[in-house]
PDB file of C-alpha atoms in Angstrom:
ATOM      1  CA  MET Z   1     -53.127  74.574  17.646  1.00 60.00           C
ATOM      2  CA  PRO Z   2     -51.468  71.475  19.192  1.00 76.00           C
ATOM      3  CA  ALA Z   3     -50.980  68.417  17.031  1.00 84.00           C
ATOM      4  CA  VAL Z   4     -52.469  66.183  19.739  1.00 87.00           C
ATOM      5  CA  PRO Z   5     -54.063  67.144  23.090  1.00 89.00           C
ATOM      6  CA  SER Z   6     -51.874  67.287  26.187  1.00 88.00           C
ATOM      7  CA  TRP Z   7     -53.625  64.342  27.867  1.00 89.00           C
ATOM      8  CA  LEU Z   8     -52.307  62.261  24.972  1.00 91.00           C
ATOM      9  CA  SER Z   9     -48.967  63.886  24.138  1.00 93.00           C
ATOM     10  CA  ASP Z  10     -47.668  63.941  27.737  1.00 93.00           C
ATOM     11  CA  PRO Z  11     -47.848  60.164  28.412  1.00 93.00           C
ATOM     12  CA  LEU Z  12     -46.609  59.552  24.887  1.00 95.00           C
ATOM     13  CA  TRP Z  13     -43.565  61.737  25.512  1.00 96.00           C
ATOM     14  CA  ASP Z  14     -42.897  60.231  28.949  1.00 95.00           C
ATOM     15  CA  GLN Z  15     -42.559  56.783  27.420  1.00 96.00           C
ATOM     16  CA  PHE Z  16     -40.617  58.069  24.420  1.00 97.00           C
ATOM     17  CA  ALA Z  17     -38.153  59.944  26.646  1.00 96.00           C
ATOM     18  CA  ALA Z  18     -37.536  56.807  28.714  1.00 96.00           C
ATOM     19  CA  LEU Z  19     -36.250  55.084  25.570  1.00 97.00           C
ATOM     20  CA  LEU Z  20     -33.748  57.804  24.661  1.00 95.00           C
ATOM     21  CA  PRO Z  21     -30.093  57.505  25.704  1.00 91.00           C
ATOM     22  CA  ALA Z  22     -28.606  60.185  27.942  1.00 86.00           C
ATOM     23  CA  ARG Z  23     -27.089  63.102  26.038  1.00 80.00           C
ATOM     24  CA  PRO Z  24     -25.133  66.066  27.507  1.00 75.00           C
ATOM     25  CA  ALA Z  25     -26.649  69.494  26.940  1.00 73.00           C
ATOM     26  CA  THR Z  26     -23.271  70.773  25.673  1.00 70.00           C
ATOM     27  CA  ALA Z  27     -20.166  69.149  24.255  1.00 65.00           C
ATOM     28  CA  ALA Z  28     -17.616  68.846  27.076  1.00 66.00           C
ATOM     29  CA  THR Z  29     -14.793  68.185  24.579  1.00 68.00           C
ATOM     30  CA  HIS Z  30     -15.261  71.430  22.641  1.00 63.00           C
ATOM     31  CA  PRO Z  31     -11.791  73.029  22.122  1.00 64.00           C
ATOM     32  CA  LEU Z  32     -12.987  76.473  23.208  1.00 61.00           C
ATOM     33  CA  GLY Z  33     -14.752  75.141  26.278  1.00 59.00           C
ATOM     34  CA  CYS Z  34     -18.177  76.160  25.034  1.00 62.00           C
ATOM     35  CA  HIS Z  35     -20.740  75.087  22.500  1.00 67.00           C
ATOM     36  CA  ARG Z  36     -24.314  75.751  21.514  1.00 73.00           C
ATOM     37  CA  ARG Z  37     -26.698  73.872  23.750  1.00 79.00           C
ATOM     38  CA  ARG Z  38     -28.297  70.794  22.258  1.00 83.00           C
ATOM     39  CA  ILE Z  39     -31.912  71.349  21.197  1.00 89.00           C
ATOM     40  CA  ALA Z  40     -34.154  69.637  23.721  1.00 92.00           C
ATOM     41  CA  ASP Z  41     -35.526  66.300  22.573  1.00 94.00           C
ATOM     42  CA  ARG Z  42     -39.053  67.333  23.603  1.00 95.00           C
ATOM     43  CA  VAL Z  43     -38.938  70.271  21.187  1.00 95.00           C
ATOM     44  CA  VAL Z  44     -37.964  68.005  18.279  1.00 96.00           C
ATOM     45  CA  PHE Z  45     -40.522  65.400  19.306  1.00 97.00           C
ATOM     46  CA  ASP Z  46     -43.311  67.993  19.279  1.00 95.00           C
ATOM     47  CA  LYS Z  47     -42.153  69.137  15.826  1.00 96.00           C
ATOM     48  CA  LEU Z  48     -42.363  65.564  14.525  1.00 97.00           C
ATOM     49  CA  LEU Z  49     -45.890  65.280  15.929  1.00 96.00           C
ATOM     50  CA  GLN Z  50     -46.832  68.417  14.014  1.00 96.00           C
ATOM     51  CA  VAL Z  51     -45.289  67.096  10.804  1.00 96.00           C
ATOM     52  CA  LEU Z  52     -47.175  63.819  11.236  1.00 96.00           C
ATOM     53  CA  ARG Z  53     -50.513  65.425  12.062  1.00 96.00           C
ATOM     54  CA  PHE Z  54     -50.526  68.417   9.704  1.00 95.00           C
ATOM     55  CA  GLY Z  55     -48.390  66.993   6.879  1.00 93.00           C
ATOM     56  CA  CYS Z  56     -46.335  70.175   6.533  1.00 92.00           C
ATOM     57  CA  SER Z  57     -42.732  70.268   5.376  1.00 93.00           C
ATOM     58  CA  TYR Z  58     -39.818  70.431   7.787  1.00 96.00           C
ATOM     59  CA  GLU Z  59     -38.961  73.927   6.566  1.00 95.00           C
ATOM     60  CA  ALA Z  60     -42.513  75.126   7.214  1.00 94.00           C
ATOM     61  CA  ILE Z  61     -42.554  73.815  10.785  1.00 93.00           C
ATOM     62  CA  ALA Z  62     -39.036  75.024  11.667  1.00 94.00           C
ATOM     63  CA  ASP Z  63     -38.687  78.204  13.733  1.00 91.00           C
ATOM     64  CA  SER Z  64     -36.261  79.875  16.124  1.00 89.00           C
ATOM     65  CA  THR Z  65     -36.478  76.934  18.545  1.00 90.00           C
ATOM     66  CA  CYS Z  66     -35.471  74.245  16.055  1.00 92.00           C
ATOM     67  CA  SER Z  67     -34.241  74.124  12.459  1.00 93.00           C
ATOM     68  CA  ALA Z  68     -35.382  71.750   9.727  1.00 95.00           C
ATOM     69  CA  THR Z  69     -31.923  70.147   9.645  1.00 94.00           C
ATOM     70  CA  THR Z  70     -32.084  69.398  13.378  1.00 93.00           C
ATOM     71  CA  ILE Z  71     -35.516  67.804  12.975  1.00 96.00           C
ATOM     72  CA  ARG Z  72     -34.279  65.523  10.188  1.00 96.00           C
ATOM     73  CA  ASN Z  73     -31.031  64.626  11.954  1.00 95.00           C
ATOM     74  CA  ARG Z  74     -32.737  63.836  15.266  1.00 95.00           C
ATOM     75  CA  ARG Z  75     -35.436  61.843  13.416  1.00 97.00           C
ATOM     76  CA  ASP Z  76     -32.795  59.731  11.663  1.00 97.00           C
ATOM     77  CA  GLU Z  77     -30.892  59.253  14.921  1.00 96.00           C
ATOM     78  CA  TRP Z  78     -34.009  57.941  16.654  1.00 97.00           C
ATOM     79  CA  ILE Z  79     -34.767  55.650  13.719  1.00 98.00           C
ATOM     80  CA  ARG Z  80     -31.280  54.134  13.948  1.00 97.00           C
ATOM     81  CA  LEU Z  81     -31.831  53.550  17.675  1.00 96.00           C
ATOM     82  CA  GLY Z  82     -35.169  51.845  16.950  1.00 97.00           C
ATOM     83  CA  VAL Z  83     -37.031  54.145  19.340  1.00 97.00           C
ATOM     84  CA  PHE Z  84     -40.186  54.426  17.225  1.00 98.00           C
ATOM     85  CA  THR Z  85     -40.465  50.658  16.886  1.00 97.00           C
ATOM     86  CA  GLN Z  86     -39.957  50.181  20.628  1.00 97.00           C
ATOM     87  CA  LEU Z  87     -42.563  52.835  21.407  1.00 97.00           C
ATOM     88  CA  ARG Z  88     -45.158  51.105  19.259  1.00 97.00           C
ATOM     89  CA  LYS Z  89     -44.452  47.730  20.868  1.00 96.00           C
ATOM     90  CA  ILE Z  90     -44.577  49.100  24.421  1.00 97.00           C
ATOM     91  CA  THR Z  91     -47.904  50.856  23.840  1.00 97.00           C
ATOM     92  CA  LEU Z  92     -49.360  47.693  22.294  1.00 96.00           C
ATOM     93  CA  ASP Z  93     -48.180  45.614  25.261  1.00 96.00           C
ATOM     94  CA  ALA Z  94     -49.667  48.153  27.685  1.00 95.00           C
ATOM     95  CA  TYR Z  95     -52.997  48.033  25.892  1.00 96.00           C
ATOM     96  CA  ASP Z  96     -52.980  44.235  25.945  1.00 95.00           C
ATOM     97  CA  ARG Z  97     -52.140  44.191  29.673  1.00 93.00           C
ATOM     98  CA  ILE Z  98     -54.737  46.766  30.778  1.00 93.00           C
ATOM     99  CA  VAL Z  99     -57.581  46.376  28.277  1.00 93.00           C
ATOM    100  CA  GLY Z 100     -56.755  43.213  26.347  1.00 93.00           C
ATOM    101  CA  LEU Z 101     -56.309  42.651  22.627  1.00 94.00           C
ATOM    102  CA  LEU Z 102     -59.173  40.788  20.950  1.00 93.00           C
ATOM    103  CA  LEU Z 103     -57.156  38.496  18.711  1.00 94.00           C
ATOM    104  CA  ASP Z 104     -59.983  36.047  18.000  1.00 93.00           C
ATOM    105  CA  ASP Z 105     -61.210  38.287  15.163  1.00 92.00           C
ATOM    106  CA  LEU Z 106     -58.690  39.959  12.885  1.00 94.00           C
ATOM    107  CA  ALA Z 107     -59.202  42.041   9.770  1.00 94.00           C
ATOM    108  CA  ILE Z 108     -56.765  42.746   6.931  1.00 94.00           C
ATOM    109  CA  ASP Z 109     -57.167  45.200   4.090  1.00 93.00           C
ATOM    110  CA  GLY Z 110     -55.150  47.321   1.711  1.00 93.00           C
ATOM    111  CA  CYS Z 111     -55.373  51.109   1.478  1.00 94.00           C
ATOM    112  CA  ILE Z 112     -53.924  53.276  -1.295  1.00 95.00           C
ATOM    113  CA  THR Z 113     -52.677  56.783  -0.519  1.00 95.00           C
ATOM    114  CA  LYS Z 114     -50.766  59.428  -2.444  1.00 95.00           C
ATOM    115  CA  ALA Z 115     -46.956  59.577  -2.618  1.00 95.00           C
ATOM    116  CA  PRO Z 116     -46.185  62.635  -4.786  1.00 92.00           C
ATOM    117  CA  GLY Z 117     -42.466  62.434  -4.082  1.00 88.00           C
ATOM    118  CA  GLY Z 118     -42.105  58.801  -5.142  1.00 90.00           C
ATOM    119  CA  GLY Z 119     -39.546  56.899  -3.127  1.00 90.00           C
ATOM    120  CA  GLU Z 120     -38.577  53.365  -2.188  1.00 93.00           C
ATOM    121  CA  ILE Z 121     -42.125  52.104  -1.647  1.00 93.00           C
ATOM    122  CA  ALA Z 122     -44.057  54.101  -4.246  1.00 94.00           C
ATOM    123  CA  GLY Z 123     -45.612  52.868  -7.467  1.00 93.00           C
ATOM    124  CA  ARG Z 124     -48.068  53.872 -10.172  1.00 94.00           C
ATOM    125  CA  SER Z 125     -51.503  54.209  -8.598  1.00 92.00           C
ATOM    126  CA  PRO Z 126     -54.317  52.456 -10.515  1.00 91.00           C
ATOM    127  CA  VAL Z 127     -56.888  54.774  -8.919  1.00 89.00           C
ATOM    128  CA  ASP Z 128     -55.059  58.088  -9.487  1.00 90.00           C
ATOM    129  CA  ARG Z 129     -54.238  58.164 -13.210  1.00 90.00           C
ATOM    130  CA  GLY Z 130     -50.917  56.413 -12.767  1.00 90.00           C
ATOM    131  CA  LYS Z 131     -49.507  58.988 -10.344  1.00 93.00           C
ATOM    132  CA  GLN Z 132     -47.147  57.856  -7.595  1.00 95.00           C
ATOM    133  CA  GLY Z 133     -48.921  56.189  -4.692  1.00 95.00           C
ATOM    134  CA  MET Z 134     -48.330  53.900  -1.735  1.00 96.00           C
ATOM    135  CA  LYS Z 135     -50.294  50.908  -0.476  1.00 96.00           C
ATOM    136  CA  ARG Z 136     -50.372  49.710   3.099  1.00 95.00           C
ATOM    137  CA  SER Z 137     -51.618  46.227   3.919  1.00 96.00           C
ATOM    138  CA  LEU Z 138     -52.905  46.650   7.466  1.00 96.00           C
ATOM    139  CA  MET Z 139     -53.929  44.111  10.104  1.00 96.00           C
ATOM    140  CA  VAL Z 140     -56.088  45.067  13.095  1.00 96.00           C
ATOM    141  CA  GLU Z 141     -57.769  43.265  15.973  1.00 95.00           C
ATOM    142  CA  ALA Z 142     -61.500  43.284  16.718  1.00 92.00           C
ATOM    143  CA  ARG Z 143     -61.546  46.843  18.127  1.00 93.00           C
ATOM    144  CA  GLY Z 144     -59.391  48.265  15.352  1.00 94.00           C
ATOM    145  CA  ILE Z 145     -56.051  48.468  17.187  1.00 97.00           C
ATOM    146  CA  PRO Z 146     -53.306  48.206  14.518  1.00 97.00           C
ATOM    147  CA  LEU Z 147     -51.182  45.061  14.883  1.00 96.00           C
ATOM    148  CA  GLY Z 148     -48.881  45.280  11.880  1.00 95.00           C
ATOM    149  CA  ARG Z 149     -48.495  46.538   8.347  1.00 96.00           C
ATOM    150  CA  VAL Z 150     -46.707  45.930   5.074  1.00 96.00           C
ATOM    151  CA  LEU Z 151     -45.877  48.871   2.800  1.00 97.00           C
ATOM    152  CA  ALA Z 152     -45.627  48.547  -0.967  1.00 96.00           C
ATOM    153  CA  GLY Z 153     -46.220  50.442  -4.183  1.00 95.00           C
ATOM    154  CA  ALA Z 154     -49.794  51.369  -5.068  1.00 95.00           C
ATOM    155  CA  ASN Z 155     -49.660  49.030  -8.087  1.00 93.00           C
ATOM    156  CA  ARG Z 156     -49.379  45.912  -5.892  1.00 92.00           C
ATOM    157  CA  HIS Z 157     -52.431  43.687  -5.521  1.00 90.00           C
ATOM    158  CA  ASP Z 158     -53.752  42.864  -2.050  1.00 90.00           C
ATOM    159  CA  CYS Z 159     -53.390  39.077  -2.337  1.00 91.00           C
ATOM    160  CA  PRO Z 160     -49.553  38.893  -2.580  1.00 92.00           C
ATOM    161  CA  LEU Z 161     -49.320  41.149   0.479  1.00 95.00           C
ATOM    162  CA  LEU Z 162     -51.500  38.849   2.602  1.00 95.00           C
ATOM    163  CA  LYS Z 163     -48.676  36.453   3.517  1.00 95.00           C
ATOM    164  CA  PRO Z 164     -46.181  39.056   4.821  1.00 95.00           C
ATOM    165  CA  THR Z 165     -49.037  40.787   6.645  1.00 96.00           C
ATOM    166  CA  LEU Z 166     -50.016  37.577   8.441  1.00 95.00           C
ATOM    167  CA  GLU Z 167     -46.378  37.070   9.406  1.00 94.00           C
ATOM    168  CA  GLN Z 168     -46.768  40.096  11.701  1.00 93.00           C
ATOM    169  CA  LEU Z 169     -48.654  37.733  14.041  1.00 92.00           C
ATOM    170  CA  ASP Z 170     -45.411  35.927  14.877  1.00 89.00           C
ATOM    171  CA  GLY Z 171     -44.254  38.771  17.107  1.00 84.00           C
ATOM    172  CA  LEU Z 172     -47.439  39.043  19.173  1.00 86.00           C
ATOM    173  CA  GLY Z 173     -46.725  36.214  21.583  1.00 80.00           C
ATOM    174  CA  PRO Z 174     -49.345  33.594  22.548  1.00 87.00           C
ATOM    175  CA  LEU Z 175     -52.321  33.571  20.180  1.00 90.00           C
ATOM    176  CA  PRO Z 176     -55.834  32.145  20.597  1.00 92.00           C
ATOM    177  CA  ASP Z 177     -56.414  28.647  19.256  1.00 91.00           C
ATOM    178  CA  ASP Z 178     -59.275  29.830  17.070  1.00 94.00           C
ATOM    179  CA  ILE Z 179     -58.621  32.953  14.974  1.00 94.00           C
ATOM    180  CA  THR Z 180     -60.957  34.293  12.290  1.00 93.00           C
ATOM    181  CA  VAL Z 181     -59.527  36.610   9.647  1.00 94.00           C
ATOM    182  CA  HIS Z 182     -62.024  38.928   7.920  1.00 92.00           C
ATOM    183  CA  LEU Z 183     -61.158  39.910   4.353  1.00 90.00           C
ATOM    184  CA  ASP Z 184     -62.931  41.740   1.555  1.00 86.00           C
ATOM    185  CA  ALA Z 185     -63.674  40.425  -1.935  1.00 84.00           C
ATOM    186  CA  GLY Z 186     -60.213  41.368  -3.173  1.00 84.00           C
ATOM    187  CA  TYR Z 187     -58.887  38.296  -1.350  1.00 89.00           C
ATOM    188  CA  ASP Z 188     -61.517  35.940  -2.796  1.00 87.00           C
ATOM    189  CA  SER Z 189     -59.141  33.365  -4.286  1.00 90.00           C
ATOM    190  CA  ALA Z 190     -57.913  29.839  -3.674  1.00 91.00           C
ATOM    191  CA  THR Z 191     -54.438  31.214  -2.911  1.00 92.00           C
ATOM    192  CA  SER Z 192     -55.718  33.267   0.023  1.00 92.00           C
ATOM    193  CA  ARG Z 193     -57.748  30.385   1.413  1.00 93.00           C
ATOM    194  CA  ASP Z 194     -54.824  27.975   1.139  1.00 94.00           C
ATOM    195  CA  LEU Z 195     -52.574  30.460   2.942  1.00 94.00           C
ATOM    196  CA  LEU Z 196     -55.041  30.828   5.808  1.00 94.00           C
ATOM    197  CA  THR Z 197     -55.410  27.060   6.060  1.00 93.00           C
ATOM    198  CA  GLU Z 198     -51.636  26.584   6.244  1.00 94.00           C
ATOM    199  CA  ARG Z 199     -51.464  28.914   9.238  1.00 93.00           C
ATOM    200  CA  GLY Z 200     -54.456  27.293  10.950  1.00 93.00           C
ATOM    201  CA  LEU Z 201     -56.667  30.367  10.536  1.00 93.00           C
ATOM    202  CA  THR Z 202     -60.341  30.589   9.617  1.00 91.00           C
ATOM    203  CA  GLY Z 203     -61.124  32.945   6.750  1.00 89.00           C
ATOM    204  CA  GLU Z 204     -64.279  35.023   6.442  1.00 87.00           C
ATOM    205  CA  ILE Z 205     -63.839  36.285   2.874  1.00 86.00           C
ATOM    206  CA  ALA Z 206     -66.441  38.344   1.047  1.00 82.00           C
ATOM    207  CA  ARG Z 207     -67.535  36.845  -2.250  1.00 82.00           C
ATOM    208  CA  LYS Z 208     -67.039  38.694  -5.496  1.00 79.00           C
ATOM    209  CA  GLY Z 209     -70.262  39.898  -7.055  1.00 72.00           C
ATOM    210  CA  VAL Z 210     -72.122  40.200  -3.732  1.00 72.00           C
ATOM    211  CA  LYS Z 211     -72.770  43.690  -2.382  1.00 69.00           C
ATOM    212  CA  ALA Z 212     -70.401  44.623   0.433  1.00 61.00           C
ATOM    213  CA  PRO Z 213     -72.957  45.815   3.059  1.00 58.00           C
ATOM    214  CA  ILE Z 214     -74.598  42.393   3.002  1.00 51.00           C
ATOM    215  CA  GLN Z 215     -71.319  40.713   3.923  1.00 59.00           C
ATOM    216  CA  ALA Z 216     -69.890  43.289   6.341  1.00 55.00           C
ATOM    217  CA  THR Z 217     -69.526  41.787   9.833  1.00 61.00           C
ATOM    218  CA  GLN Z 218     -66.310  42.326  11.789  1.00 68.00           C
ATOM    219  CA  TRP Z 219     -64.560  43.829   8.765  1.00 73.00           C
ATOM    220  CA  TRP Z 220     -65.658  47.436   9.235  1.00 79.00           C
ATOM    221  CA  HIS Z 221     -63.175  47.995  12.084  1.00 87.00           C
ATOM    222  CA  ILE Z 222     -60.269  48.126   9.671  1.00 91.00           C
ATOM    223  CA  GLU Z 223     -61.997  50.796   7.585  1.00 90.00           C
ATOM    224  CA  ARG Z 224     -62.209  52.946  10.701  1.00 93.00           C
ATOM    225  CA  THR Z 225     -58.509  52.355  11.460  1.00 96.00           C
ATOM    226  CA  ASN Z 226     -57.616  53.355   7.895  1.00 95.00           C
ATOM    227  CA  ALA Z 227     -59.571  56.569   8.507  1.00 95.00           C
ATOM    228  CA  TRP Z 228     -57.613  57.106  11.728  1.00 96.00           C
ATOM    229  CA  HIS Z 229     -54.354  56.708   9.819  1.00 97.00           C
ATOM    230  CA  ASN Z 230     -55.488  59.048   7.054  1.00 96.00           C
ATOM    231  CA  ALA Z 231     -56.280  61.706   9.667  1.00 95.00           C
ATOM    232  CA  PHE Z 232     -52.491  62.036   9.911  1.00 96.00           C
ATOM    233  CA  ASN Z 233     -51.818  64.077   6.783  1.00 95.00           C
ATOM    234  CA  ARG Z 234     -48.206  62.874   6.545  1.00 96.00           C
ATOM    235  CA  LEU Z 235     -49.524  59.350   5.946  1.00 96.00           C
ATOM    236  CA  GLN Z 236     -52.380  60.345   3.679  1.00 94.00           C
ATOM    237  CA  ARG Z 237     -50.090  62.318   1.358  1.00 94.00           C
ATOM    238  CA  CYS Z 238     -46.568  61.075   1.965  1.00 93.00           C
ATOM    239  CA  TYR Z 239     -43.552  62.991   0.671  1.00 93.00           C
ATOM    240  CA  GLU Z 240     -40.983  60.831   2.448  1.00 95.00           C
ATOM    241  CA  ARG Z 241     -38.808  58.809   0.090  1.00 94.00           C
ATOM    242  CA  LYS Z 242     -37.098  56.434   2.528  1.00 95.00           C
ATOM    243  CA  GLU Z 243     -39.013  53.366   3.675  1.00 96.00           C
ATOM    244  CA  SER Z 244     -37.493  53.538   7.156  1.00 97.00           C
ATOM    245  CA  VAL Z 245     -38.845  57.071   7.664  1.00 97.00           C
ATOM    246  CA  VAL Z 246     -42.342  56.100   6.497  1.00 97.00           C
ATOM    247  CA  HIS Z 247     -42.351  53.134   8.903  1.00 97.00           C
ATOM    248  CA  ALA Z 248     -41.222  55.452  11.718  1.00 98.00           C
ATOM    249  CA  TYR Z 249     -44.168  57.765  11.133  1.00 98.00           C
ATOM    250  CA  PHE Z 250     -46.538  54.793  11.000  1.00 98.00           C
ATOM    251  CA  ASP Z 251     -45.099  53.487  14.274  1.00 98.00           C
ATOM    252  CA  LEU Z 252     -45.668  56.886  15.869  1.00 98.00           C
ATOM    253  CA  ALA Z 253     -49.227  57.038  14.501  1.00 97.00           C
ATOM    254  CA  ASP Z 254     -49.940  53.499  15.753  1.00 98.00           C
ATOM    255  CA  ALA Z 255     -48.679  54.476  19.208  1.00 98.00           C
ATOM    256  CA  ILE Z 256     -50.969  57.523  19.257  1.00 97.00           C
ATOM    257  CA  ILE Z 257     -53.985  55.462  18.152  1.00 97.00           C
ATOM    258  CA  THR Z 258     -53.260  52.767  20.741  1.00 97.00           C
ATOM    259  CA  ILE Z 259     -52.685  55.150  23.655  1.00 96.00           C
ATOM    260  CA  ARG Z 260     -55.779  57.149  22.740  1.00 95.00           C
ATOM    261  CA  SER Z 261     -57.915  53.994  22.741  1.00 95.00           C
ATOM    262  CA  LEU Z 262     -56.278  52.830  25.974  1.00 94.00           C
ATOM    263  CA  ILE Z 263     -57.023  56.085  27.808  1.00 93.00           C
ATOM    264  CA  ARG Z 264     -60.599  56.196  26.534  1.00 91.00           C
ATOM    265  CA  GLN Z 265     -61.363  52.644  27.655  1.00 90.00           C
ATOM    266  CA  ALA Z 266     -59.421  52.805  30.929  1.00 88.00           C
ATOM    267  CA  TRP Z 267     -61.089  56.100  31.888  1.00 88.00           C
ATOM    268  CA  ILE Z 268     -64.168  54.291  33.222  1.00 86.00           C
ATOM    269  CA  SER Z 269     -62.298  51.505  35.039  1.00 84.00           C
ATOM    270  CA  HIS Z 270     -59.037  53.025  36.329  1.00 83.00           C
ATOM    271  CA  ARG Z 271     -57.898  56.082  38.263  1.00 84.00           C
ATOM    272  CA  TRP Z 272     -54.539  57.865  37.939  1.00 81.00           C
ATOM    273  CA  ASP Z 273     -53.153  61.285  38.837  1.00 83.00           C
ATOM    274  CA  THR Z 274     -53.205  62.754  35.324  1.00 82.00           C
ATOM    275  CA  ARG Z 275     -56.544  61.223  34.358  1.00 82.00           C
ATOM    276  CA  PRO Z 276     -58.627  63.671  32.236  1.00 83.00           C
ATOM    277  CA  THR Z 277     -61.531  65.230  34.112  1.00 82.00           C
ATOM    278  CA  ARG Z 278     -63.947  63.907  31.516  1.00 81.00           C
ATOM    279  CA  ARG Z 279     -63.814  61.032  29.082  1.00 83.00           C
ATOM    280  CA  PRO Z 280     -61.779  62.070  25.994  1.00 83.00           C
TER     281      PRO Z 280
END
């Protein structure tokens, strides 16, 4: 069973491969004049997609085509090169150019997931009997396309994470003059409102004590995006201990979500050679 369908993995790989530096298949400087051929980058990339989607360990996904050590080493090499971050940015720019990001309405929310292995960004989860967990403070636009995130321990409150999450807007280029930020009742405080005012943003914050369905307007999009992220089992139950690795998997997941939304929306307005025969 493929981790993602071919109509999604192929364009994702094409862009990813364009960001990789050229590497010889064998080492020309080997003293004996021969060497084992380098494992193809596409093989390792497909293995990382499987780890992200199914949440399995590297040893479980390794086989005769690629070892667990090769997967980890190639993953760390690509993280050092910043390939995952570049991929996420390129896919977001492509979506903005073809479909258009709706930045007039933003939504921010925190989501707690499990982190059984602990690590640099894990903390005691208040909703899981004090077990290790991770919180992501996520920002999305009006259709639910992820724009940025902040990772922290599960014991962190949402409000202190609002400022670094809003700072993710600084890298998005020109912004609309009027931006509304939709927040749930966890952000219902003077500190949050003052922060939004300082940045020239309008806050739509749910009031504490009022039932959520009555106040839900543009805020539900972020709940759907959190569900999209949790569909990747590596993010829902994260065993990675290094923050850089967790961010790399989130960047890859964001790229998949963005490209999937791009293809689905462009299917009715654009034509290209590898266009799926029916709307995905």
